[in-house]
Coordinates of C-alpha atoms and ligand atoms in Angstrom, one line a residue:
M1 CA 7.8 58.6 1.4
N2 CA 10.1 57.3 4.2
C3 CA 9.0 56.7 7.8
N4 CA 11.0 55.6 10.9
Y5 CA 8.1 53.3 11.8
F6 CA 7.9 51.4 8.5
G7 CA 8.0 47.7 9.2
K8 CA 7.0 48.3 12.9
C9 CA 3.8 50.2 12.8
G10 CA 0.9 47.9 11.9
S11 CA -1.0 50.7 10.1
C12 CA 1.1 51.0 6.9
T13 CA 1.1 47.4 5.8
L14 CA 2.5 48.1 2.3
H15 CA 5.6 49.9 3.6
D16 CA 8.2 48.0 1.6
Y17 CA 7.0 49.3 -1.8
T18 CA 7.2 52.7 -3.4
Y19 CA 3.8 54.4 -3.8
E20 CA 3.7 53.6 -7.5
E21 CA 4.6 49.9 -6.8
Q22 CA 1.9 49.4 -4.2
L23 CA -0.7 51.0 -6.4
E24 CA 0.3 48.8 -9.3
K25 CA -0.1 45.7 -7.1
K26 CA -3.5 46.7 -5.8
V27 CA -4.8 47.6 -9.3
S28 CA -3.6 44.4 -10.8
L29 CA -5.3 42.4 -8.1
I30 CA -8.5 44.2 -8.8
K31 CA -8.2 43.7 -12.5
K32 CA -7.6 40.0 -12.0
D33 CA -10.4 39.6 -9.5
F34 CA -13.0 41.4 -11.6
G35 CA -11.7 40.1 -14.9
L36 CA -11.2 43.6 -16.3
S37 CA -8.3 44.9 -18.4
D38 CA -9.2 48.6 -18.7
I39 CA -10.1 50.5 -15.5
D40 CA -9.6 54.1 -14.3
I41 CA -7.0 54.6 -11.6
I42 CA -7.3 57.5 -9.3
K43 CA -4.1 58.1 -7.3
S44 CA -3.6 59.5 -3.8
E45 CA -1.0 62.0 -2.7
S46 CA 1.8 59.9 -1.4
K47 CA 2.0 61.7 2.0
N48 CA -0.2 63.8 4.2
F49 CA -3.4 62.5 2.6
R50 CA -5.5 61.4 5.7
Y51 CA -7.6 64.1 7.2
R52 CA -8.8 62.1 10.1
A53 CA -6.7 59.9 12.4
E54 CA -6.8 58.2 15.7
F55 CA -3.9 57.5 18.0
R56 CA -3.6 55.7 21.4
I57 CA -1.9 57.5 24.2
Y58 CA 0.9 55.7 25.9
H59 CA 1.9 56.5 29.5
D60 CA 5.2 55.5 31.0
D61 CA 8.0 56.8 33.3
S62 CA 9.2 59.1 30.5
G63 CA 5.8 60.8 30.2
I64 CA 3.2 60.4 27.5
S65 CA 3.4 59.7 23.8
Y66 CA 1.2 58.7 20.8
A67 CA 1.1 55.0 20.0
M68 CA -0.1 52.7 17.2
N69 CA -0.5 49.0 17.2
S70 CA 2.7 47.3 16.0
F71 CA 2.5 44.3 13.6
E72 CA 2.6 42.1 16.8
K73 CA -0.4 44.1 18.1
R74 CA 1.7 45.7 20.9
A75 CA 1.8 49.4 21.6
L76 CA 4.4 51.1 19.4
K77 CA 5.3 54.6 20.6
I78 CA 5.4 57.1 17.7
D79 CA 6.2 60.9 17.6
E80 CA 5.1 61.6 14.0
C81 CA 3.0 60.2 11.2
H82 CA 3.6 61.1 7.6
I83 CA 0.2 60.0 6.2
V84 CA -1.9 62.5 8.2
S85 CA -2.8 65.9 7.0
P86 CA -0.3 68.8 7.5
L87 CA -2.7 70.2 10.2
I88 CA -2.9 66.9 12.1
S89 CA 1.0 66.7 12.0
T90 CA 1.3 70.2 13.6
L91 CA -1.5 69.6 16.1
M92 CA 0.0 66.3 17.2
I93 CA 3.1 68.0 18.4
K94 CA 1.4 71.0 19.9
L95 CA -1.2 68.9 21.8
L96 CA 1.4 66.6 23.3
E97 CA 3.5 69.6 24.5
L98 CA 0.4 71.0 26.1
V99 CA -1.0 67.9 27.7
K100 CA 2.3 66.4 29.0
D101 CA 2.5 69.0 31.8
N102 CA -1.2 69.3 32.5
H103 CA -2.3 66.8 35.0
I104 CA -6.1 67.3 34.4
L105 CA -5.8 66.8 30.6
K106 CA -3.3 64.1 30.8
H107 CA -4.7 61.9 33.6
K108 CA -6.3 58.7 32.2
L109 CA -6.2 60.0 28.7
F110 CA -6.1 56.9 26.5
A111 CA -6.8 58.0 22.9
V112 CA -6.9 61.0 20.7
E113 CA -8.9 61.5 17.5
F114 CA -8.1 64.3 15.0
L115 CA -10.6 65.5 12.4
T116 CA -9.4 68.2 10.0
S117 CA -10.6 69.8 6.8
T118 CA -8.9 71.3 3.8
T119 CA -10.1 74.6 5.2
D120 CA -7.7 74.1 8.1
E121 CA -10.4 73.6 10.8
A122 CA -10.0 70.9 13.4
I123 CA -11.6 68.9 16.1
I124 CA -9.5 67.1 18.6
T125 CA -11.3 64.5 20.6
L126 CA -9.7 63.4 23.8
I127 CA -10.9 60.1 25.1
Y128 CA -10.6 59.2 28.8
H129 CA -11.0 56.4 31.3
K130 CA -12.4 58.9 33.9
K131 CA -15.3 61.2 34.6
L132 CA -14.9 64.7 33.1
D133 CA -15.9 67.7 35.2
D134 CA -15.8 71.5 35.1
S135 CA -12.0 71.6 35.9
W136 CA -11.4 69.6 32.7
K137 CA -13.6 72.0 30.8
E138 CA -11.6 75.0 32.0
E139 CA -8.4 73.3 30.9
A140 CA -9.9 72.4 27.5
K141 CA -10.9 76.0 27.0
K142 CA -7.3 77.1 27.5
A143 CA -6.2 74.4 25.1
L144 CA -8.7 75.7 22.5
L145 CA -7.1 79.1 22.7
S146 CA -3.6 77.9 22.2
L147 CA -4.3 75.2 19.6
H148 CA -7.0 77.1 17.6
S149 CA -8.9 73.8 17.5
N150 CA -12.2 72.6 18.8
I151 CA -11.7 70.2 21.7
I152 CA -14.1 67.4 22.7
G153 CA -13.8 65.4 25.8
R154 CA -15.3 61.9 25.9
S155 CA -15.6 59.3 28.5
R156 CA -18.2 56.6 29.1
G157 CA -21.6 58.4 28.7
I158 CA -20.0 61.9 28.7
K159 CA -19.3 64.3 25.9
I160 CA -18.1 67.8 26.6
V161 CA -17.7 70.1 23.6
V162 CA -15.4 73.2 23.6
D163 CA -16.2 75.1 21.4
K164 CA -18.0 73.3 18.5
D165 CA -18.5 69.7 17.5
Y166 CA -18.3 70.5 13.8
I167 CA -16.0 71.9 11.2
H168 CA -16.4 72.9 7.6
E169 CA -15.1 71.2 4.5
K170 CA -15.0 72.6 1.0
L171 CA -14.8 70.5 -2.2
T172 CA -14.4 72.0 -5.6
I173 CA -16.1 69.8 -8.2
F174 CA -15.5 70.8 -11.8
G175 CA -14.9 74.4 -10.8
K176 CA -17.9 74.7 -8.4
T177 CA -17.2 74.8 -4.7
Y178 CA -19.5 73.0 -2.2
K179 CA -19.4 73.7 1.5
Y180 CA -20.1 70.9 4.0
K181 CA -20.7 71.1 7.7
V182 CA -19.0 68.0 9.1
L183 CA -19.9 66.7 12.6
D184 CA -17.4 64.9 14.9
T185 CA -19.7 61.8 14.6
G186 CA -21.0 60.4 11.4
F187 CA -19.0 59.2 8.4
T188 CA -16.5 61.3 6.4
Q189 CA -14.3 60.2 3.6
P190 CA -10.7 60.2 5.0
N191 CA -8.8 61.3 1.9
P192 CA -10.4 64.6 0.6
K193 CA -8.3 64.9 -2.6
V194 CA -9.3 61.4 -3.7
N195 CA -12.8 62.1 -2.6
Q196 CA -13.0 65.1 -4.9
K197 CA -11.8 63.0 -7.8
M198 CA -14.3 60.2 -7.0
I199 CA -17.2 62.6 -7.2
E200 CA -15.9 64.0 -10.5
W201 CA -15.4 60.5 -11.8
V202 CA -19.1 59.7 -11.1
I203 CA -20.3 62.9 -12.7
K204 CA -18.1 62.3 -15.8
N205 CA -19.4 58.8 -16.3
I206 CA -23.2 59.3 -16.0
N207 CA -25.2 61.1 -18.6
P208 CA -28.7 61.4 -17.2
L209 CA -31.3 62.6 -19.7
P210 CA -33.4 65.7 -18.8
N211 CA -36.0 65.1 -16.1
S212 CA -34.1 62.1 -14.6
N213 CA -34.3 61.5 -10.9
L214 CA -31.7 60.0 -8.6
L215 CA -32.3 57.7 -5.6
E216 CA -29.4 57.5 -3.2
L217 CA -28.9 55.0 -0.3
Y218 CA -26.1 55.4 2.3
C219 CA -25.8 59.1 1.6
G220 CA -24.0 60.1 4.8
L221 CA -23.8 63.9 5.1
G222 CA -24.5 64.4 1.4
N223 CA -20.9 64.2 0.1
F224 CA -21.9 62.9 -3.3
T225 CA -25.5 64.1 -3.2
L226 CA -24.8 67.8 -3.3
P227 CA -22.7 67.8 -6.5
L228 CA -24.8 65.1 -8.1
S229 CA -28.0 67.1 -7.6
K230 CA -26.7 69.4 -10.4
E231 CA -27.0 66.5 -12.9
F232 CA -30.6 65.5 -12.0
D233 CA -34.0 67.1 -11.9
K234 CA -34.7 65.7 -8.4
V235 CA -32.9 63.7 -5.8
L236 CA -34.1 61.6 -2.9
A237 CA -31.2 60.6 -0.6
T238 CA -31.4 58.2 2.4
E239 CA -29.2 57.2 5.2
V240 CA -29.5 55.4 8.6
S241 CA -27.5 57.8 10.8
K242 CA -29.5 60.6 12.5
A243 CA -26.3 62.8 12.9
S244 CA -25.5 62.4 9.2
I245 CA -29.0 63.3 8.1
K246 CA -28.9 66.4 10.3
S247 CA -25.6 67.5 8.7
A248 CA -27.0 66.7 5.2
N249 CA -30.1 68.9 5.8
E250 CA -27.9 71.7 6.9
N251 CA -25.6 71.2 4.0
V252 CA -28.4 71.5 1.5
M253 CA -29.3 74.9 2.9
L254 CA -25.7 76.0 3.2
N255 CA -25.3 75.4 -0.6
K256 CA -28.8 76.8 -1.4
I257 CA -29.8 73.6 -3.3
D258 CA -33.5 73.0 -3.6
N259 CA -33.9 69.7 -5.5
I260 CA -32.8 67.3 -2.8
K261 CA -34.8 65.6 -0.1
F262 CA -32.9 63.8 2.7
V263 CA -34.7 61.2 4.7
R264 CA -33.4 59.1 7.6
L265 CA -34.2 55.6 6.4
S266 CA -32.0 52.5 6.4
A267 CA -31.7 50.7 3.1
Q268 CA -34.0 48.1 4.4
E269 CA -36.6 50.6 5.5
L270 CA -36.4 52.4 2.1
V271 CA -37.3 49.1 0.4
E272 CA -40.3 48.6 2.7
A273 CA -41.4 52.2 2.0
M274 CA -41.1 51.9 -1.8
D275 CA -43.0 48.6 -1.7
K276 CA -45.7 50.4 0.5
K277 CA -45.3 47.6 3.1
R278 CA -44.8 50.2 5.8
E279 CA -45.7 53.8 6.4
F280 CA -43.1 56.2 7.8
N281 CA -43.8 59.4 9.4
R282 CA -40.4 60.6 8.2
L283 CA -41.8 60.4 4.6
K284 CA -45.1 62.3 5.4
D285 CA -44.1 65.2 3.1
I286 CA -42.8 63.1 0.3
N287 CA -44.7 61.3 -2.4
L288 CA -42.5 58.5 -3.6
D289 CA -44.7 58.2 -6.7
D290 CA -43.7 61.7 -7.8
Y291 CA -40.2 60.5 -8.7
N292 CA -38.9 59.1 -12.0
F293 CA -35.8 57.3 -10.7
T294 CA -33.6 56.5 -13.6
H295 CA -30.4 56.1 -11.5
V296 CA -29.7 54.6 -8.0
F297 CA -26.5 55.5 -6.2
V298 CA -25.1 53.3 -3.4
D299 CA -22.0 53.7 -1.2
P300 CA -22.5 51.1 1.5
P301 CA -20.2 50.2 4.4
R302 CA -17.7 47.3 4.2
A303 CA -20.5 44.7 4.5
G304 CA -21.9 45.9 1.1
V305 CA -25.5 45.9 0.1
D306 CA -27.7 43.2 1.7
E307 CA -29.4 40.6 -0.5
K308 CA -32.9 42.1 -0.4
S309 CA -31.6 45.7 -1.0
C310 CA -29.5 44.3 -3.9
E311 CA -32.6 42.8 -5.4
F312 CA -34.3 46.2 -5.0
L313 CA -31.5 47.9 -7.0
K314 CA -32.6 45.9 -10.1
R315 CA -35.7 48.1 -10.4
F316 CA -33.5 50.9 -11.8
E317 CA -31.9 51.2 -15.2
N318 CA -28.6 52.6 -14.0
I319 CA -26.7 51.7 -10.8
I320 CA -23.7 53.7 -9.5
Y321 CA -21.9 51.6 -6.9
I322 CA -19.0 53.0 -4.7
S323 CA -17.4 50.3 -2.6
C324 CA -14.8 50.3 0.1
N325 CA -14.6 46.5 0.1
P326 CA -13.8 44.7 -3.2
K327 CA -14.9 41.4 -1.7
T328 CA -18.5 42.5 -1.0
L329 CA -18.6 44.5 -4.3
K330 CA -17.7 41.3 -6.2
R331 CA -20.5 39.4 -4.4
D332 CA -23.0 42.1 -5.2
L333 CA -22.0 42.3 -8.8
E334 CA -22.6 38.6 -9.1
R335 CA -26.1 39.3 -7.8
L336 CA -26.5 42.0 -10.4
K337 CA -25.9 39.8 -13.5
E338 CA -28.6 41.6 -15.5
Y339 CA -26.3 44.6 -15.6
E340 CA -23.2 45.4 -17.7
I341 CA -20.2 47.4 -16.4
V342 CA -20.1 50.7 -18.2
R343 CA -17.0 52.0 -16.3
F344 CA -14.9 50.7 -13.4
A345 CA -12.5 52.7 -11.3
T346 CA -10.1 52.2 -8.4
F347 CA -9.7 55.1 -6.0
D348 CA -6.6 54.9 -3.8
Q349 CA -8.1 56.4 -0.6
F350 CA -6.0 54.3 1.7
A351 CA -2.4 54.4 0.4
Y352 CA 0.2 52.2 2.2
T353 CA -2.5 49.7 3.1
S354 CA -4.0 46.9 1.0
H355 CA -7.4 48.6 1.1
I356 CA -8.8 50.2 -2.1
E357 CA -12.0 51.9 -3.0
C358 CA -13.8 51.0 -6.2
G359 CA -16.5 52.6 -8.3
V360 CA -18.7 50.9 -10.9
I361 CA -21.2 52.4 -13.3
L362 CA -23.7 49.7 -14.3
R363 CA -26.4 49.7 -16.9
R364 CA -29.2 47.2 -17.3
I365 CA -28.6 44.9 -20.3
S366 CA -31.6 45.5 -22.6
Ligands
LIG401 C1 -19.2 54.4 3.3 S1 -20.3 55.5 4.1 C2 -20.7 56.6 2.7 C3 -21.3 57.9 3.1 C4 -21.4 58.9 2.0 N1 -21.8 58.4 0.7 C5 -20.1 59.7 1.9 O1 -19.5 59.7 0.8 O2 -19.7 60.3 2.8 C6 -21.6 54.5 4.4 C7 -22.8 55.1 5.0 O3 -23.9 54.2 5.1 C8 -24.6 54.4 6.3 N2 -25.2 53.1 6.7 C9 -24.7 52.0 7.3 N3 -25.7 51.1 7.3 C10 -26.8 51.5 6.7 C11 -28.0 51.0 6.3 N4 -28.4 49.7 6.7 N5 -28.9 51.7 5.7 C12 -28.6 53.0 5.3 N6 -27.4 53.6 5.6 C13 -26.5 52.8 6.2 C14 -23.5 54.9 7.3 O4 -24.1 55.6 8.4 C15 -22.6 55.7 6.4 O5 -23.0 57.0 6.4

């Protein structure tokens, strides 16, 4: 891939290597860091792989343009981005055309977020340093008609939605298609093709016996939960975000799955509930003693799993750990010394950056 902004835009830090070279560098660092010689490598597409993206809006005498931070942390005007999804690429151009001559939409606009899906649905969130009123809403409705995209206006304490604040995503996992409702807030995996392969990698590398149950922490909107539920008798999935649990509950119905219970609980609250140290109204219809958890699945934020929750993971025979930060993964694996690595993978969700996602299947050493 070639980009006019390589070497200037601070987003693609690995711009001076081909895709294969950068992947090779990242993978060898991981192998060295974790002392492993044989790991699975899941590649990204080399362009148009990011299905959500955020740009600043730069205003000057020549009008408005998109901007990214340069390596020197200054605004760098850009008019295209090759790593974003084909739909974001198209919408970037159309939106700018529309906004540049529209005072109401343009005035005090300082950032734009695009969220798209592989089903070609989109939400464009326009973020302002001003109050939004009915005249803004009228203009946003016209924009919706010409862009065929949901538009959200945000400014401090205000959110105006035209027409919807969600889109649908479809993932096909080993031939079965799962449909997800994705809200504008709440976590989503940025690279859907790698995401699909991550889920398949997990399923391929666990072999639960009949009647096994899965406990999931940090489940988001049920991205992994829905396909994994096919492998287990029952699943209990937990997550701290209210918005994500709302989506997860809708997703379970959308896919007519009946063996998953989603509960809004932080990892720390879950530990307290399992230890019967605290009662939660949110668990009133669930008897935790009815589960036979053979596997625990975690996909924490960059901070990794906190020490107490990591200790809690040791109650389970099998741990599946997806990590977006090798540093905290390494720390947590050191805390889980009683486990052996059954399989380790790198998932290149964030091509052209030094970030890499890892997956580890762990089994308690008997
Ligand atoms: C990396 S995302 C993974 C989400 C999901 N597994 C997916 O694939 O979309 C991490 C998730 O952890 C949630 N989270 C953050 N802190 C948490 C905590 N202390 N306890 C439980 N969930 C937490 C976030 O809201 C987010 O949904």
